[in-house]
XYZ file of C-alpha atoms in Angstrom:
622
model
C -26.311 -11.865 -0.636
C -23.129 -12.293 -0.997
C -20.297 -9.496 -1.803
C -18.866 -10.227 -5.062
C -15.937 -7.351 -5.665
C -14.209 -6.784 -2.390
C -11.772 -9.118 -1.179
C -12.017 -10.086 2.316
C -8.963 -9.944 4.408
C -9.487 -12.502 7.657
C -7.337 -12.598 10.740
C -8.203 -14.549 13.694
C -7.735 -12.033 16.606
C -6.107 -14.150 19.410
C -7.297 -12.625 23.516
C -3.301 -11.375 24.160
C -4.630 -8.425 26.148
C -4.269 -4.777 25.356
C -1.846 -2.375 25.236
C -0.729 -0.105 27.537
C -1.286 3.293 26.407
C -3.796 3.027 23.762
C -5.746 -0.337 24.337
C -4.944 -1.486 20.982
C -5.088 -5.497 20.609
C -1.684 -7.041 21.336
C -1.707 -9.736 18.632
C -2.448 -7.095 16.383
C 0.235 -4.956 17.606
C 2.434 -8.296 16.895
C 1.355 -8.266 13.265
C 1.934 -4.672 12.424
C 4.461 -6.304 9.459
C 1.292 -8.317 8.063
C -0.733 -5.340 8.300
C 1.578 -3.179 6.372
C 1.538 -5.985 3.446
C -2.200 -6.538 3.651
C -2.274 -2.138 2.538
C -0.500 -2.645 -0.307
C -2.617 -5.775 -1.752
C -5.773 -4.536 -4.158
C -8.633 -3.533 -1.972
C -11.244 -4.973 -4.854
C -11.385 -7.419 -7.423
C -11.070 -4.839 -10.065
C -7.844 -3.722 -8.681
C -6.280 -6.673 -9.603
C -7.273 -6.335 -13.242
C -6.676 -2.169 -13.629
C -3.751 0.156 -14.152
C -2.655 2.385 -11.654
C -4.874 5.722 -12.674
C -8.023 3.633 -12.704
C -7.423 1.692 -9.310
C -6.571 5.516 -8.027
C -10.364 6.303 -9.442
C -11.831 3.103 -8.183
C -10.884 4.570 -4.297
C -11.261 7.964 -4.998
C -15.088 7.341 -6.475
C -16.522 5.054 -3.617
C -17.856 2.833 -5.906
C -16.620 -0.574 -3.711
C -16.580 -0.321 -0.186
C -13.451 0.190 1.419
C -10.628 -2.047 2.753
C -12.056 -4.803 4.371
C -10.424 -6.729 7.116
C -12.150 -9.229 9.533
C -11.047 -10.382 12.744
C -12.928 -13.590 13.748
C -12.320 -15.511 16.938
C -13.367 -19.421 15.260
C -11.797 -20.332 11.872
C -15.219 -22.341 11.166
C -16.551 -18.658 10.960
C -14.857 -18.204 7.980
C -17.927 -19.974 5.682
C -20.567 -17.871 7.130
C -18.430 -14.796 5.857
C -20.440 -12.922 2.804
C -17.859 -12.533 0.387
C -16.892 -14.217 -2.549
C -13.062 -13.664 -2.794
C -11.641 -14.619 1.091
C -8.170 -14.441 2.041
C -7.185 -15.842 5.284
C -4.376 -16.005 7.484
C -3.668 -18.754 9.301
C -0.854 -19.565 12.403
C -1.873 -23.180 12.645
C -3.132 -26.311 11.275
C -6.195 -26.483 10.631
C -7.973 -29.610 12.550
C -10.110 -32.097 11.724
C -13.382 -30.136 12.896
C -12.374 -27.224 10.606
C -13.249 -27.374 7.123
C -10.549 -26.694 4.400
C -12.569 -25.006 1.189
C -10.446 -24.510 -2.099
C -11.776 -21.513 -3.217
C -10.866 -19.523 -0.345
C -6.798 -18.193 -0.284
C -5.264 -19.521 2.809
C -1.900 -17.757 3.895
C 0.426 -18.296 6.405
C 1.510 -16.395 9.133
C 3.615 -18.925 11.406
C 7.123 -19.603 10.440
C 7.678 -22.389 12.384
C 5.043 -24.578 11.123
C 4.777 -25.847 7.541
C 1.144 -26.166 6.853
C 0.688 -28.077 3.488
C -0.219 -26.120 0.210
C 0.158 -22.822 1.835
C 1.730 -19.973 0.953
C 3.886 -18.218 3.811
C 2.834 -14.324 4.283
C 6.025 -13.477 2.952
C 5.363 -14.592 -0.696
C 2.283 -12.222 -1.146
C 1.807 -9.877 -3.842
C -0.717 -9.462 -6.342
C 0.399 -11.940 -8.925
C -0.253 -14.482 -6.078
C -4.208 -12.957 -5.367
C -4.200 -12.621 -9.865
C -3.679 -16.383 -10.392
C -5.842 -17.301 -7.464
C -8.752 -15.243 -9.095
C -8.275 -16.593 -12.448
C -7.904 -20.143 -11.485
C -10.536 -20.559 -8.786
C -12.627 -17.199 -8.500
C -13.497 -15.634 -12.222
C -15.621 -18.961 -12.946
C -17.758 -19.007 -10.027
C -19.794 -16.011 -11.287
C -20.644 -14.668 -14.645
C -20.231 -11.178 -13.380
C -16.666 -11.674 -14.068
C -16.938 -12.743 -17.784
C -16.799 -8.825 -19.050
C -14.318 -7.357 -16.539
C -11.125 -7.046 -18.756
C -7.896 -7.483 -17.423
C -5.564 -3.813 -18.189
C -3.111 -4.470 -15.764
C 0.963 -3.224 -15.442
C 3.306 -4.330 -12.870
C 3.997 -0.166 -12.368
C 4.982 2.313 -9.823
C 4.271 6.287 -9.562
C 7.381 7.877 -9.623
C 8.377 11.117 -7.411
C 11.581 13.063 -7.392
C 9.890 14.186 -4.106
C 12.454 13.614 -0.620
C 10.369 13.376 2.402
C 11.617 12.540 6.597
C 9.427 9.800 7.661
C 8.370 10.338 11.090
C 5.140 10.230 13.023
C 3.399 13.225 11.424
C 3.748 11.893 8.587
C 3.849 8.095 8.742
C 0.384 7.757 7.812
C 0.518 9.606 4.857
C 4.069 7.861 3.343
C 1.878 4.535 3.696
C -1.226 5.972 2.054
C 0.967 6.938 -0.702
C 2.679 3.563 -0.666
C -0.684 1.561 -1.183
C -1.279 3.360 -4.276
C 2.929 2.028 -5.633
C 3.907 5.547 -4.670
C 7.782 4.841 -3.235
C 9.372 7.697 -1.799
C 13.522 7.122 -3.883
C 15.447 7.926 -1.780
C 13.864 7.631 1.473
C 16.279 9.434 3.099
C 16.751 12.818 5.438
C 16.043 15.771 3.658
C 16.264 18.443 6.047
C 12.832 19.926 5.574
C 11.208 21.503 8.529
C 8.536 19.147 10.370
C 5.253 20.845 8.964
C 7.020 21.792 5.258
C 6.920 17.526 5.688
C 3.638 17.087 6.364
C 2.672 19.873 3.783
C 4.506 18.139 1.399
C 2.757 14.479 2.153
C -0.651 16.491 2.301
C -0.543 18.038 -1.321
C 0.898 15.513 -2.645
C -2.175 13.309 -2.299
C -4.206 15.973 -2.671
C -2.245 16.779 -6.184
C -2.634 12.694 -7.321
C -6.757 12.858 -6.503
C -7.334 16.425 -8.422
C -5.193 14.775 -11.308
C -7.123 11.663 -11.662
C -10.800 13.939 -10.767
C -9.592 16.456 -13.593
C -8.438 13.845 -16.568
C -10.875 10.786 -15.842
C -14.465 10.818 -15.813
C -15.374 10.112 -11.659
C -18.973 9.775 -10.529
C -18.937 9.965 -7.132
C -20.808 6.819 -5.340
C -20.624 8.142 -2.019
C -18.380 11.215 -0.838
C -14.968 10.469 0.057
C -13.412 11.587 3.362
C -11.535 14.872 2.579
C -9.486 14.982 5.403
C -8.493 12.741 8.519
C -7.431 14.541 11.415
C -5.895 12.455 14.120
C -3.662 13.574 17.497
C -1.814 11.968 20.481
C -4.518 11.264 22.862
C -3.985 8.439 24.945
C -6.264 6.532 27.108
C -7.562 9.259 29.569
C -7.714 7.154 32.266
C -4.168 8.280 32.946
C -5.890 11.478 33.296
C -8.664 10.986 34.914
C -6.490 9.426 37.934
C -3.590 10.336 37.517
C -2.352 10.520 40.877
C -2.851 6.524 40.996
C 0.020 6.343 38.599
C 2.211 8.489 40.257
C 6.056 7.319 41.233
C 4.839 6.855 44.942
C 1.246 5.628 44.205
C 3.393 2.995 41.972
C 5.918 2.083 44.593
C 3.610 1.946 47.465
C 1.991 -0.713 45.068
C 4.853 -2.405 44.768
C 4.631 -2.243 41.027
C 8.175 -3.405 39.167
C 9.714 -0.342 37.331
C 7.509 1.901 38.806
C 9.867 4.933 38.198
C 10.129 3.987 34.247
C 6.665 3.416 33.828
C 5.300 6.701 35.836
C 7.884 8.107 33.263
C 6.265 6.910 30.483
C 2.516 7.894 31.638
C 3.851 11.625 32.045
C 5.623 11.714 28.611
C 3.180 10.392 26.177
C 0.531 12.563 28.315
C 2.575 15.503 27.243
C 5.194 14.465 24.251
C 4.779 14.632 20.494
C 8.329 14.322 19.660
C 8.368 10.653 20.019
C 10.867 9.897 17.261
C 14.121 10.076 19.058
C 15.491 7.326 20.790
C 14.730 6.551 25.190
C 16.253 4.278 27.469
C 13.047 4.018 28.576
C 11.642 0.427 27.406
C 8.396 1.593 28.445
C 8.722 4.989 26.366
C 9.827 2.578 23.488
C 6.726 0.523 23.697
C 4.201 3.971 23.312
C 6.427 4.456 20.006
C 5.394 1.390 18.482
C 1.591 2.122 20.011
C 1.724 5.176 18.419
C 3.227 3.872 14.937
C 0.519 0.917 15.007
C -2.115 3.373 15.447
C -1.175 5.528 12.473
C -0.878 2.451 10.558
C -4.470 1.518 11.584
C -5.671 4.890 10.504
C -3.947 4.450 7.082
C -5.518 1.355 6.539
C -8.505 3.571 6.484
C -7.260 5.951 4.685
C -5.753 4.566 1.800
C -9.200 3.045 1.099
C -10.142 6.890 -0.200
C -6.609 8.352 -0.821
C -7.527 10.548 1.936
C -4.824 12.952 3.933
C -4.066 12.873 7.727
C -3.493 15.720 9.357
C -1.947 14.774 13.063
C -2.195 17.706 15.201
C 0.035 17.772 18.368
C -2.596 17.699 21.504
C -2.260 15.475 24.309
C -3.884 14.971 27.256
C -2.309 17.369 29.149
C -3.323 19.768 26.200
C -7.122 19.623 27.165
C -8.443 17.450 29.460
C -8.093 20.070 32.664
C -10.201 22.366 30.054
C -13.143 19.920 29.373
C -13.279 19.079 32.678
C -13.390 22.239 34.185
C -15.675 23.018 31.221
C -18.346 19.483 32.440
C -18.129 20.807 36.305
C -19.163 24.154 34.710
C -22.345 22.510 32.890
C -23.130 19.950 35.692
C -23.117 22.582 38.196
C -25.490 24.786 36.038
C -23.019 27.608 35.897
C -22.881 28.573 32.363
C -21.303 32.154 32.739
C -18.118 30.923 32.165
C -18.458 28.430 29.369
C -18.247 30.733 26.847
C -14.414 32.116 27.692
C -13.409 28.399 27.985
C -14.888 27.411 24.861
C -12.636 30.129 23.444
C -9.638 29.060 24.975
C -10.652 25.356 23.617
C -10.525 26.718 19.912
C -7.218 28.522 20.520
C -5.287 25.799 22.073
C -6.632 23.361 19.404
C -5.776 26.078 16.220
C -2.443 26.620 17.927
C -1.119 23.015 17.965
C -2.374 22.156 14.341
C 0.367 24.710 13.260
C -2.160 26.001 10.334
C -2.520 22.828 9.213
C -6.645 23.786 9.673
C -5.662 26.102 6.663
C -6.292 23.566 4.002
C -10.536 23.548 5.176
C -10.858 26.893 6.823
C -12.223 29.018 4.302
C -14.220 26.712 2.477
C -17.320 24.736 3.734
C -18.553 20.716 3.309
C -15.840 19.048 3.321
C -15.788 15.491 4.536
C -13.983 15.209 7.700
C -13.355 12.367 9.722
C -11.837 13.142 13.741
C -9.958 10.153 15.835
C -9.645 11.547 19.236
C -10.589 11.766 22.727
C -11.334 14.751 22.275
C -14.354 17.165 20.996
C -11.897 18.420 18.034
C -15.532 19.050 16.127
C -16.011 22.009 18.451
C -13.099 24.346 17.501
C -14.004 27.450 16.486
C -12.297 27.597 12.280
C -12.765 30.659 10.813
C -15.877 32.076 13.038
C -17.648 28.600 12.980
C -16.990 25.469 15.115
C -15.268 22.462 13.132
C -18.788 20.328 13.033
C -21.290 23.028 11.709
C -18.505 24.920 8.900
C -18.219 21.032 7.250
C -19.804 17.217 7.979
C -17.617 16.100 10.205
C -18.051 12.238 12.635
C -15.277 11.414 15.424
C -14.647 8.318 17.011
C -12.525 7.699 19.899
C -8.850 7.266 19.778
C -9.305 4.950 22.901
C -9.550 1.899 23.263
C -7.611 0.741 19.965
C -9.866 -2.261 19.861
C -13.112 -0.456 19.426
C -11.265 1.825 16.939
C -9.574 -1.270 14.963
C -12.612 -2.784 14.300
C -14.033 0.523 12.814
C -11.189 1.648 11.079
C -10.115 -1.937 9.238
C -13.417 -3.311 8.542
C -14.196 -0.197 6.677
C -17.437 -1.827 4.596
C -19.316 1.003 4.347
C -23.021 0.192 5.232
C -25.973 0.637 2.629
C -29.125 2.152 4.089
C -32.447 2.540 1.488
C -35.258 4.645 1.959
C -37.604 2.271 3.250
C -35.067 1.112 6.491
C -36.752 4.772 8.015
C -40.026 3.230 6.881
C -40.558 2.514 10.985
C -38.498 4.253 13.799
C -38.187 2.920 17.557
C -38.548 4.536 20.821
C -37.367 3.242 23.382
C -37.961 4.595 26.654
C -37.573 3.825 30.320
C -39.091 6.613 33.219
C -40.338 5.994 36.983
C -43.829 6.471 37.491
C -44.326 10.126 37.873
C -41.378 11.572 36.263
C -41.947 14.823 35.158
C -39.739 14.706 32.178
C -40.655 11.167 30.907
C -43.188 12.702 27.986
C -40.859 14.963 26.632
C -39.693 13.232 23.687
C -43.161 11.161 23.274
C -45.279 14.418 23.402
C -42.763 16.368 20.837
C -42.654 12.940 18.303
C -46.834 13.477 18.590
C -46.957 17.133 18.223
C -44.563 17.109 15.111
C -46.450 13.689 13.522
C -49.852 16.165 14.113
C -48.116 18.767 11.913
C -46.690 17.092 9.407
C -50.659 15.344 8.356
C -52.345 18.515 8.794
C -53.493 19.345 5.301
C -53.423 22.661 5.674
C -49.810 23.039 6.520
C -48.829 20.430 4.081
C -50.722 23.053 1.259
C -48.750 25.805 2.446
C -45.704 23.629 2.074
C -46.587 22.605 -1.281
C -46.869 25.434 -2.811
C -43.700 27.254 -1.187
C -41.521 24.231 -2.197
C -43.481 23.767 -5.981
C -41.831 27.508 -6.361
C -38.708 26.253 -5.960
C -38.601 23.355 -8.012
C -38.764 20.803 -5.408
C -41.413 18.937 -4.316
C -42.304 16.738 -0.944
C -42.722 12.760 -1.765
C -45.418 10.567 -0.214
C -42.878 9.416 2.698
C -44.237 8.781 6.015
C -42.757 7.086 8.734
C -44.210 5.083 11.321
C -43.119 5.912 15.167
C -43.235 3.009 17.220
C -42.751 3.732 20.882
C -41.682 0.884 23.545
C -41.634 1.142 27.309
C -39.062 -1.190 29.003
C -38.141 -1.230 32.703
C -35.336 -4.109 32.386
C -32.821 -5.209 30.152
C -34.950 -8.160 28.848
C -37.313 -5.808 27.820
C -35.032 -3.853 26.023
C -33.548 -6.242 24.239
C -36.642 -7.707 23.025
C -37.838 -4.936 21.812
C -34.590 -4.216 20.327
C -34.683 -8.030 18.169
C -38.339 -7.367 16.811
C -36.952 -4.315 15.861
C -35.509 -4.434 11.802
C -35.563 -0.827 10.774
C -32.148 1.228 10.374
C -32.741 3.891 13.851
C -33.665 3.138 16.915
C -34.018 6.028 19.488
C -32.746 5.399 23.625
C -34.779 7.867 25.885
C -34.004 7.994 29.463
C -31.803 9.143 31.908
C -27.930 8.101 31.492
C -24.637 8.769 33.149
C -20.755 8.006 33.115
C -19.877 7.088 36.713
C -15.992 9.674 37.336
C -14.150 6.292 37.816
C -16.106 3.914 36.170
C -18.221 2.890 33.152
C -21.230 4.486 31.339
C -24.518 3.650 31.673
C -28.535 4.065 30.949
C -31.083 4.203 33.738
C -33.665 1.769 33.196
C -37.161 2.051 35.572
C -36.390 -1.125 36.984
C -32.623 -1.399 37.046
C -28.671 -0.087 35.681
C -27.952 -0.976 32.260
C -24.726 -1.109 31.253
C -24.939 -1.623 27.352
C -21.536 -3.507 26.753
C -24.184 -6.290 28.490
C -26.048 -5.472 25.078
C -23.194 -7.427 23.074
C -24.240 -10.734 21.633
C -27.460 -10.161 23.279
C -29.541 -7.472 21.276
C -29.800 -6.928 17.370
C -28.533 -3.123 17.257
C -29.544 -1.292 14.453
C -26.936 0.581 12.195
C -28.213 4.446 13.703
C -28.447 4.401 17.694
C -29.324 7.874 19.083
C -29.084 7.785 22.514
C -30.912 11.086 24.313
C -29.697 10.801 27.451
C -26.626 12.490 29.413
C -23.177 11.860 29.557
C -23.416 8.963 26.700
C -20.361 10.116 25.388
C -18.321 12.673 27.675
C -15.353 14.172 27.323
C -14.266 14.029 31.097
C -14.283 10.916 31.841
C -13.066 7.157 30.313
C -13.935 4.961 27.028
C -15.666 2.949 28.486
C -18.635 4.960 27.651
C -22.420 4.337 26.272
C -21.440 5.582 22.547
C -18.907 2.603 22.331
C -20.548 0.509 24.247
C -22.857 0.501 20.974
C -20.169 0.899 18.564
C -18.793 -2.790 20.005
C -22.581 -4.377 19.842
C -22.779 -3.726 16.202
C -24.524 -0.056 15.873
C -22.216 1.702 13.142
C -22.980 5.401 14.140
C -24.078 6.573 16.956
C -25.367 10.120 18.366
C -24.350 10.712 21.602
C -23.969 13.797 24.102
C -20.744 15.279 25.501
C -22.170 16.566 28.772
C -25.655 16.824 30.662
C -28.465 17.482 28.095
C -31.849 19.309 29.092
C -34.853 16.820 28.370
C -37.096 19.566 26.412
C -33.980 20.669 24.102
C -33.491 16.611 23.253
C -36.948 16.328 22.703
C -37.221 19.780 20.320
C -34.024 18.045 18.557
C -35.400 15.036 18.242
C -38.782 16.176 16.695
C -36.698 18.057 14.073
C -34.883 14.577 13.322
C -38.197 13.646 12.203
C -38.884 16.129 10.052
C -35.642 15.843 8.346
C -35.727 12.340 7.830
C -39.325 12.568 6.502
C -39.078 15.762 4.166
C -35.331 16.204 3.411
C -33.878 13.199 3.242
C -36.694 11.215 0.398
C -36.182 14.617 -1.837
C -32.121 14.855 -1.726
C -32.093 11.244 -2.594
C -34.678 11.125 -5.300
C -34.313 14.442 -6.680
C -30.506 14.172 -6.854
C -30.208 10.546 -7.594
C -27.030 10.194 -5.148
C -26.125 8.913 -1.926
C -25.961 10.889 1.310
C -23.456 10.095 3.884
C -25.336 10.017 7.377
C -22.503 12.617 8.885
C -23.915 14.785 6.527
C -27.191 14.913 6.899
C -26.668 14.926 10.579
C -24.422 18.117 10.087
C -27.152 19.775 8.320
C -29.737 19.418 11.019
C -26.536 20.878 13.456
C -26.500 23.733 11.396
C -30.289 24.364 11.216
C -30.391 23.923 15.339
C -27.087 26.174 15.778
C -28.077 29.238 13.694
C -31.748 28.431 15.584
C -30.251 28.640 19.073
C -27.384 31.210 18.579
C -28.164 33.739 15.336
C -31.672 34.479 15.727
């Protein structure tokens, strides 16, 4: 079925290599200037037909997925694309094997070639996407007929001065998407976080004015906050002796002083603003201005406020190493005083910026780091049980891009947890192998026992609620190979599929699963396997925080899962297994009634953080 409101941005993503520091996509990096356009063009067709308080609703309310922009590596992709309205950008002319189609908008992006009937990227705006909807889109559908067409060329004005610098980059172009133009833009002396204060409430102060004086039903929660920092690929961490000034030399590597330079400042800077002689220096300011405009992509797509905190990798990684040597090494007695001095460095370098969510609880917060920012300690409870939080990585760019910019979010109906897969991989023998299997049966056994589901009854029947006929069918799969796996994985058509075996992040090298028969590295898994949208993967290491991205987690993320539950460090079989039995009782009571009794959507963080909360006050308060 095809999507008939949002309009489909499409960018063919040429193989230029990454960057340096971050791992972002070169090309991309090259069309920072088209990005920047493509975030202030309508997001949805009824953006192009709305004033500007009711395309401020339209993001605010979730009602249309947000901003949608899709990198393809064929241009004869672009027909197989579900979406009605189709914009794509082109750097060459098209040949004969390609097929031209006139109701798709074709723009382009290559100055030096004139490519007949096309626009050049330049001449843009929404007039051009208005008369391209009226003259080839509005009569393809009847859908269209009754959408009326309130639009004003208009601008929200501001008397508000504001610095533009990193902190706050993000934010000016969030602001910018919604015709918000900062007059003059200009240095106005303000101290750095009175900046981003001032960027922060004044989104905040444009969403509580359209929530309080227009009538918003809420589709699906918005993000509340973004929080972002200045992590860069820890593999400059991880070995960072192999990138030192004589490591470089010995290697014969051309400006090996400048660039062993540049490692140790963007490991430790967040001033990056001021000018370097440093080329190298130079090119992790335009990294680091690509990546905030990546995450503002995002965010304008909810109006939602980034908070950029100023950690590094200098900032933390010695901690969570120290802290995964601790676990791996079964010595516990000190991870509590680290964990401590986690949460203070973390609070210290957000500069009370954590102010705006610490005394209140369930907000929606979205993390981009390499780091486990969800664990900080706010107000007497860590970041991840206190509201719903979800973090990807900042590293590599690519991964994150791909996330961020093709932010469709994904529909998921009851009946997709109609049927849940197992999929599990042991030697013969293994003591630990019936863990999960055992706890799935044991909880399945409780939950059709009459005489507990009475007793539940009438407990819940006091409260108003009630339990729905909702059961859920288990189906468990051994594998020993990849062939196996990914088998089982195609027949598979349900929205969660469950990985349980042994896994591991080699120090210097890539994450992995242990299969009975062989390694696994799931990147193989791309192309391959049908991944469904929820991948929980109970094995160890699947996402650390010691070692590189090239971990399990995004392995998945890249071979088309869209969230996935991974651990941080070594995880004890019989806690996974208790953890993963209470999944199943969440999914099969708690999730039917919230949906049917309240008649709204749930975002997945969310019920995830719930079940968090449930196994933290479990573990630690009773």
């Amino acid at each position: 079925m095809k999507n008939k409101f949002s309009i489909c941005y499409i960018i063919i993503d040429k193989n230029e290599g990454e960057s340096f520091f971050l791992r972002s996509s070169n090309y991309l990096l090259k069309l920072s200037p088209l990005l920047e356009k493509i975030n202030n063009l309508p997001i949805s067709i009824p953006e192009l037909l709305c004033e500007k308080e009711e395309k401020i609703k339209i993001r605010i309310s979730g009602i249309y997925p947000g901003r949608i922009i899709h990198f393809i590596e064929d241009y004869n992709e672009i027909e197989n694309l579900p979406y009605v309205f189709k914009v794509v950008f082109i750097d060459e002319r098209f040949t004969k094997a390609v097929k031209k189609c006139g109701t798709i908008l074709y723009i382009s992006i290559n100055k030096d070639i004139a490519i007949e009937n096309t626009l050049s990227h330049e001449e843009i705006n929404i007039d051009v996407l208005r008369n391209f909807f009226f003259s080839k889109i509005k009569e393809q559908d009847s859908v269209y007929t009754d959408l009326p067409d309130t639009y004003k060329r208009e601008h929200i004005e501001t008397d508000i001065k504001i610095d533009e610098n990193i902190s706050i980059f993000c934010n000016i172009k969030t602001l910018e998407s919604i015709n918000l133009f900062f007059n003059p833009k200009a240095i106005c002396n303000k101290d750095k976080n009175e900046n981003i204060e001032t960027s922060i409430n004044l989104i905040n102060k444009i969403k509580n004015k359209i929530t309080s004086n227009m009538h918003i039903e809420l589709s699906i929660p918005s993000v509340d906050y973004l929080i972002t920092d200045f992590t860069i690929d820890l593999e400059y961490s991880i070995n960072a002796k192999k990138y030192s000034k004589h490591a470089l030399m010995r290697n014969q590597t051309i400006d090996y002083e400048l660039i062993s330079d540049s490692i140790s400042y963007a490991k430790t800077s967040t001033d990056i603003d001021s000018s370097h002689y440093n080329n190298h220096i130079a090119e992790y300011q335009n990294e680091l201005y690509f990546n905030s405009l990546i995450s503002s992509i995002y965010a304008s797509s909810t109006l939602t406020p980034e908070i950029k905190i100023r950690i590094c990798n200098n900032d933390l990684f010695s901690l969570v190493s120290d802290i995964g040597k601790n676990i791996r090494n079964s010595n516990i007695s000190k991870i509590q005083k680290m964990m401590k001095t986690f949460s203070s460095k973390v609070i210290d370098k957000s500069d009370t910026m954590f102010d705006y969510f610490s005394k209140t609880s369930n907000k929606q917060i979205k993390i981009i780091s390499n780091f486990p920012l969800e664990w900080t300690n706010v107000n007497g409870l860590p970041l991840m049980i206190r509201h719903n939080t979800s973090r990807i990585f900042n590293t590599p760019g690519f991964i994150k891009q791909n996330i961020l910019l093709n932010n469709n979010e994904v529909s998921i109906s009851l009946d997709s947890f109609k049927k849940i897969l197992v999929i599990s991989s042991f030697k013969a023998g293994e003591r630990i192998s019936n863990d999960i299997k055992n706890e799935l049966h044991r909880v399945i056994k409780e939950c059709n026992d009459p005489s507990i589901n009475s007793v539940v009854n009438e407990k819940v029947s006091k409260k108003g609620s009630y339990i729905p006929n909702f059961e859920m069918e288990v189906i468990f799969k051994d594998v020993t190979n990849k062939n196996e796996l990914v088998d089982s994985l195609n027949s598979f058509k349900f929205a969660l599929v469950i990985f349980d075996m042994h896994g591991g992040h080699d120090y210097d090298g890539h994450g992995f699963l242990e299969l009975s028969g062989e390694i696994l590295y799931p990147y193989e898994l791309m192309g391959l396997a049908n991944i469904p949208p929820i991948v929980v993967l109970s094995a160890c290491d699947t996402s650390p925080a010691d070692r590189n991205h090239f971990n399990a987690a995004n392995a998945f993320l890249c071979a088309g899962a869209k969230t996935v539950l991974a651990s941080t460090y070594p995880i004890l079989s019989r806690d996974a297994a208790i953890y993963i039995g209470r999944l199943y009782k969440r999914l099969r009571y708690y999730l039917p009634e919230r949906i049917l009794f309240t008649k709204t959507s749930l975002r997945w963080s969310e019920f995830i953080t719930g079940l968090n909360r449930r196994v933290y006050f479990d573990y630690f308060l009773m």
